[in-house]
mmCIF file of C-alpha atoms in Angstrom:
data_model
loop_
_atom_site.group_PDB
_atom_site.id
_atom_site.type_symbol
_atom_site.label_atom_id
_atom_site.label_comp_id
_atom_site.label_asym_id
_atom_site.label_seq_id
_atom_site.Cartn_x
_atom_site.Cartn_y
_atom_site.Cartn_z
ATOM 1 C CA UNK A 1 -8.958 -116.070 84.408
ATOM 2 C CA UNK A 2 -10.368 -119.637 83.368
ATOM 3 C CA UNK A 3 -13.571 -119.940 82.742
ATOM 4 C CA UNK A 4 -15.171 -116.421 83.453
ATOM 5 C CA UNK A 5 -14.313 -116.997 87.008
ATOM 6 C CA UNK A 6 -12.830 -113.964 89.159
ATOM 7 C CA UNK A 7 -9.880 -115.235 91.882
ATOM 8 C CA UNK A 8 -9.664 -113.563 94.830
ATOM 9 C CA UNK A 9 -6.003 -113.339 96.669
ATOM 10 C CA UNK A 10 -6.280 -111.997 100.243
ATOM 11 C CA UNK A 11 -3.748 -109.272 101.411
ATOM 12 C CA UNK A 12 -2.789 -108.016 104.460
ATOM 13 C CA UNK A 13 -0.805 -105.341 105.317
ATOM 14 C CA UNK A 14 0.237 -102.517 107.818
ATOM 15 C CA UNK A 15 0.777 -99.027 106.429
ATOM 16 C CA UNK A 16 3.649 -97.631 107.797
ATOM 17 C CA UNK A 17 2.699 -93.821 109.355
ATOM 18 C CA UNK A 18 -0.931 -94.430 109.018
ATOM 19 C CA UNK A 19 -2.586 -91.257 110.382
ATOM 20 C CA UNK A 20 -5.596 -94.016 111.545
ATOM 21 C CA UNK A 21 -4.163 -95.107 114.622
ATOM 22 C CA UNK A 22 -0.779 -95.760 116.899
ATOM 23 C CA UNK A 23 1.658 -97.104 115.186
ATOM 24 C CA UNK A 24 1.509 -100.966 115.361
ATOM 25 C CA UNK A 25 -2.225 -101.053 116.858
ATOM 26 C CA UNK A 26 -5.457 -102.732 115.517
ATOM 27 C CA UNK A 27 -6.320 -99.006 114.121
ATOM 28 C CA UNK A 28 -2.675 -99.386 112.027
ATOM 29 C CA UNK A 29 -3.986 -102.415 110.054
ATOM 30 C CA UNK A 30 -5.757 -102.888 106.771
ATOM 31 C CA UNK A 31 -7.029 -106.175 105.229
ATOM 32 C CA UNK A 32 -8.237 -106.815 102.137
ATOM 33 C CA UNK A 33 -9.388 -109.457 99.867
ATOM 34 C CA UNK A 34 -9.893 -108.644 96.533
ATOM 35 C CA UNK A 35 -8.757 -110.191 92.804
ATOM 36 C CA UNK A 36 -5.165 -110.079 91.920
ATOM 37 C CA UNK A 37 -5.647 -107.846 89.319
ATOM 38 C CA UNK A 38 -6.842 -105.332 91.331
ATOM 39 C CA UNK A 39 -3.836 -103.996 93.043
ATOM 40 C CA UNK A 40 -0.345 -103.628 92.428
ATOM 41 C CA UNK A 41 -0.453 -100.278 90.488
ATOM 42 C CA UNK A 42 -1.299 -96.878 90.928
ATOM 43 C CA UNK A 43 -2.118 -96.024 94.566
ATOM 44 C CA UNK A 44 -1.226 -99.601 95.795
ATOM 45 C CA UNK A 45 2.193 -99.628 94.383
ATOM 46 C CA UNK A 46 4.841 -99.791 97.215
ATOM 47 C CA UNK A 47 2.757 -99.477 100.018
ATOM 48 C CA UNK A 48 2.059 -102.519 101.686
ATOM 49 C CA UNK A 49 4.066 -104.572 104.281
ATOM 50 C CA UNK A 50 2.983 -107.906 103.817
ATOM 51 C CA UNK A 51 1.083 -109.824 100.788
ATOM 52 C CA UNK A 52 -0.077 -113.687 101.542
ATOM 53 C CA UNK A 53 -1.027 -115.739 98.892
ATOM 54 C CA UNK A 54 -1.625 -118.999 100.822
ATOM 55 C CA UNK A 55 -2.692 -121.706 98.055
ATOM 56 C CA UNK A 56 -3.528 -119.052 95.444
ATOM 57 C CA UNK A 57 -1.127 -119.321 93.614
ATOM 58 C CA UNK A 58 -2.053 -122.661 92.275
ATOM 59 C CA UNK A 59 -5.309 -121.139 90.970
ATOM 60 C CA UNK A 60 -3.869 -118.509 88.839
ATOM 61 C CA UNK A 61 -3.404 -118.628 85.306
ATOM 62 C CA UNK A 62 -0.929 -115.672 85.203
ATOM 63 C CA UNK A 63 1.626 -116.361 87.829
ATOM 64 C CA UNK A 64 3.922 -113.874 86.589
ATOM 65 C CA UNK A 65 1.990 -111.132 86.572
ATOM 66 C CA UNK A 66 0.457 -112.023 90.107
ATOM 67 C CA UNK A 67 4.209 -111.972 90.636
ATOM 68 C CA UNK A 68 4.769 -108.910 89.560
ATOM 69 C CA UNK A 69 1.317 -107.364 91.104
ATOM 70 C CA UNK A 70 2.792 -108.456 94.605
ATOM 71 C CA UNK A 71 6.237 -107.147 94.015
ATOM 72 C CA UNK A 72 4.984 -103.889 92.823
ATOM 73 C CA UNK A 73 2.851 -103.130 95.819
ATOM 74 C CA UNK A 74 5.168 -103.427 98.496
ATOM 75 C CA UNK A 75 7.287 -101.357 99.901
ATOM 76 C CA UNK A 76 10.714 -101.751 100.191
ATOM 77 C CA UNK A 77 11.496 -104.025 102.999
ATOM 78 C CA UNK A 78 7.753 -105.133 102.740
ATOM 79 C CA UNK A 79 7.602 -109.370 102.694
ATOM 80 C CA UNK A 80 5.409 -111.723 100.671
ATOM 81 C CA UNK A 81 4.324 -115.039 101.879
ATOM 82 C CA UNK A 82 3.541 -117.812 99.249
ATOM 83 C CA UNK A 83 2.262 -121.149 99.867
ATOM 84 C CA UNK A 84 1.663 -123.096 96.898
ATOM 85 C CA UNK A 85 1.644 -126.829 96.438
ATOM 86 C CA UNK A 86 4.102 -128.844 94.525
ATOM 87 C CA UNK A 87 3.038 -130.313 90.888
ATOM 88 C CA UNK A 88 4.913 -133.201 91.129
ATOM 89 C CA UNK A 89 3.520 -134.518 94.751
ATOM 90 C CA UNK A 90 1.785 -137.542 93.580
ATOM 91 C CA UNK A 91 -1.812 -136.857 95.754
ATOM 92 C CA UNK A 92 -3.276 -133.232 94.323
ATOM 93 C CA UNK A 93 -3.716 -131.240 97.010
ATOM 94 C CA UNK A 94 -7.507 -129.996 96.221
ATOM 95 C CA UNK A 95 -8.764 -133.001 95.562
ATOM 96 C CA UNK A 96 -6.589 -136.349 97.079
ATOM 97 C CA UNK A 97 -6.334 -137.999 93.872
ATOM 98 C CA UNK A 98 -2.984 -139.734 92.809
ATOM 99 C CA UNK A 99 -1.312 -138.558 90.250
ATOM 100 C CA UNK A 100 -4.147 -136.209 89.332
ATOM 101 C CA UNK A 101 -1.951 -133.203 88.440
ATOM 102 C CA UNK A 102 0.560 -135.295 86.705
ATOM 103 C CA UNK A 103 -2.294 -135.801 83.598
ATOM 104 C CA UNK A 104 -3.030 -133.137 80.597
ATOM 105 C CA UNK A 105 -6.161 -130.812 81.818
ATOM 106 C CA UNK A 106 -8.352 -133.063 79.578
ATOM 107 C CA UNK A 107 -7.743 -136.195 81.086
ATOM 108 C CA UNK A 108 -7.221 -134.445 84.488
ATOM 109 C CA UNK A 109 -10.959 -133.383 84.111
ATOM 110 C CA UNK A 110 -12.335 -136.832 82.589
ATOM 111 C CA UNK A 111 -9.958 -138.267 86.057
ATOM 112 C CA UNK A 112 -11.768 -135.931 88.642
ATOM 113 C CA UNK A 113 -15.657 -136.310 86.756
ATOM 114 C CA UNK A 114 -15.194 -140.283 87.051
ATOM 115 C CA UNK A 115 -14.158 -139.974 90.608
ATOM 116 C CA UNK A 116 -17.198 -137.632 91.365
ATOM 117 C CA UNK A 117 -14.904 -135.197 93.040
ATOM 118 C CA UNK A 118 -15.317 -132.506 90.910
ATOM 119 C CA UNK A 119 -16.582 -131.693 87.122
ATOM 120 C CA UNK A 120 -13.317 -129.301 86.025
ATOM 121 C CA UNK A 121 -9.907 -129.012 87.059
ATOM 122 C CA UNK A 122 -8.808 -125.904 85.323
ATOM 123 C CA UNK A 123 -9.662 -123.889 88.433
ATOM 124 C CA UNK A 124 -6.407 -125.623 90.242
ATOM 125 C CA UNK A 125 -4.393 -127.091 87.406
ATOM 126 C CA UNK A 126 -1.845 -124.403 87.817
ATOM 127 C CA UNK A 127 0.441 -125.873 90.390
ATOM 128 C CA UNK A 128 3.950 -125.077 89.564
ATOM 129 C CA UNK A 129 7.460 -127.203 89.740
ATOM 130 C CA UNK A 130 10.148 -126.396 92.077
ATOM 131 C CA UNK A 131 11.961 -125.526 88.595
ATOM 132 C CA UNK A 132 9.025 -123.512 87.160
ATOM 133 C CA UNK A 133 8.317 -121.652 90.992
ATOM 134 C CA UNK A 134 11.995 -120.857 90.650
ATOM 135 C CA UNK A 135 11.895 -119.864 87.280
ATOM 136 C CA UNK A 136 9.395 -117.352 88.000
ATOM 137 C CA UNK A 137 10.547 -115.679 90.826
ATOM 138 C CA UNK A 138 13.784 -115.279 89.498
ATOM 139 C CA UNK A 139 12.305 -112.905 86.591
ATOM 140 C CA UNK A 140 11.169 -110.580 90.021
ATOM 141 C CA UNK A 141 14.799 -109.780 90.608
ATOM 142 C CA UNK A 142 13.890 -106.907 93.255
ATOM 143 C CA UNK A 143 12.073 -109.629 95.073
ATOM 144 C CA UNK A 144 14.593 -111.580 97.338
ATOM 145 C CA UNK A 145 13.303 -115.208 97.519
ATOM 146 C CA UNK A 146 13.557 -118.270 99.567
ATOM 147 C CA UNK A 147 12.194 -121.352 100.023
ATOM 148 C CA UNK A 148 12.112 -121.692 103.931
ATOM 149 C CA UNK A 149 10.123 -124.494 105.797
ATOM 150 C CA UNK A 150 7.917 -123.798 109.421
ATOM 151 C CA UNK A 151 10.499 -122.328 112.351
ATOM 152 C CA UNK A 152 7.887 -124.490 114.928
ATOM 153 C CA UNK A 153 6.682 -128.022 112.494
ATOM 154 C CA UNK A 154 4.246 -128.433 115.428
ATOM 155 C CA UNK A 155 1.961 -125.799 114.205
ATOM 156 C CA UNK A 156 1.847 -127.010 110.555
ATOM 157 C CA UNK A 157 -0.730 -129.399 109.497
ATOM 158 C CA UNK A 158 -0.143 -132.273 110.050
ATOM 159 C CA UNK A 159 3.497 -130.855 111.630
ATOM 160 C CA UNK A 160 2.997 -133.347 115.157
ATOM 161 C CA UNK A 161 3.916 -136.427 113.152
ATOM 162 C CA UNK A 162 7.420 -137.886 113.023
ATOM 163 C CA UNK A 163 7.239 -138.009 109.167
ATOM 164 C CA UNK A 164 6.613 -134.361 108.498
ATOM 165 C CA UNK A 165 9.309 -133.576 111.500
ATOM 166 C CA UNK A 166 11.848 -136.091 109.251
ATOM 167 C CA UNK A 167 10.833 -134.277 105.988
ATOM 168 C CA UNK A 168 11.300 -130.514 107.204
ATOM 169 C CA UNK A 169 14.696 -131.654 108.751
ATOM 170 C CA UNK A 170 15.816 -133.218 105.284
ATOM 171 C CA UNK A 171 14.859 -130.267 103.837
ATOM 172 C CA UNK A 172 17.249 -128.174 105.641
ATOM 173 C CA UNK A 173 20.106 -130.225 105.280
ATOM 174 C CA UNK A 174 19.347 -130.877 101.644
ATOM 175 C CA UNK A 175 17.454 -128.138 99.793
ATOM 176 C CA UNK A 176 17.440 -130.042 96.273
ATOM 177 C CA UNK A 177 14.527 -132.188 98.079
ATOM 178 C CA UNK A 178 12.604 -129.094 97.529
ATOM 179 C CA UNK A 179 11.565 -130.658 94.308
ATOM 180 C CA UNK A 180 9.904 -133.384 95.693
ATOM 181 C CA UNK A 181 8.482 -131.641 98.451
ATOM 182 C CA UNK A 182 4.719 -131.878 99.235
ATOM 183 C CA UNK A 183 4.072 -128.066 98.914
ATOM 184 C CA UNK A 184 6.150 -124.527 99.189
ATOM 185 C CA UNK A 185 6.522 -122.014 101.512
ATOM 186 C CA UNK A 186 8.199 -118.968 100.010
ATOM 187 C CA UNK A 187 9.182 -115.975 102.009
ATOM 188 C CA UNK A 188 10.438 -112.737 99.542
ATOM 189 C CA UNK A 189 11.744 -110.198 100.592
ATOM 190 C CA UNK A 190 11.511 -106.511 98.305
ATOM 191 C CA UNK A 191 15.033 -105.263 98.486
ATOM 192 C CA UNK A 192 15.435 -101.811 99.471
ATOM 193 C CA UNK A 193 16.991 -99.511 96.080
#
């Protein structure tokens, strides 16, 4: 992990015949938040439901083993949601600067110090492409994976607008605008053996 520090991904997830409680009650539910490397083998592996990495992703230097750490610990069936913003939107998403992620790390960091918005920007320089999120799930073949956009835009943020509403609806009638969309929402899917 850059500098020293330790990234925490939250998980949540519903073990199927959990002896805690009825099936599907508040007893039948376990959340935890703990660093990506912590999970994904041993007793973890293959028994979750459901993994969220909302904007983690970004902050994580080894995206395919995170990958492979959420793959591995769910269960067949089980789903993974990823939200991760898009390189290649011209305002960075941590810190509203243009063209901030665009720039080498160095100059990134000189960018953000001179702005007074931040002193480093290795923590969230690891926003991926549409091409390089692609890339990367499709080495986690047992992982099926789509890019999918809110069922209800209202909910979103920022999802009232007109503009969003316009930019969801050219997204489903022309995926390859997925590479210039402001962020992704990826639901996979572990296929069953």
């Amino acid at each position: 992990m850059p500098r020293g520090r330790r990234h925490r991904a939250e998980r949540r997830a519903g073990r199927r015949g959990d002896p805690a409680g009825p099936r599907g009650g508040a007893d039948n539910f376990t959340f935890r938040v703990q660093g990506i490397g912590d999970f994904g083998h041993g007793d973890d592996a293959g028994t979750f439901d459901v993994a969220v990495l909302d904007n983690v992703l970004e902050h994580l230097d080894d995206q395919p083993d995170a990958l492979e750490r959420i793959a591995s610990c769910l269960r067949p069936g089980g789903v993974a949601y990823i939200l991760v913003p898009n390189r290649w939107w011209p305002i960075e998403a941590h810190y509203s600067l243009p063209f901030l992620a665009w720039l080498p790390l160095p100059l990134a960091t000189r960018y953000l110090r001179w702005s007074g918005r931040g002193s480093d920007y290795t923590d969230a320089s690891y926003a991926p492409s549409y091409l390089r999120l692609r890339r990367l799930l499709a080495r986690r073949p047992e992982l099926d994976a789509r890019f999918t956009v809110p069922g209800d835009v209202s909910l979103a943020e920022g999802g009232g607008s007109r503009l969003y509403s316009l930019g969801v609806s050219a997204l489903r009638r022309f995926p390859p605008l997925w590479a210039i969309s402001k962020a992704f929402l990826v639901v996979a899917v572990k296929k069953r053996d």
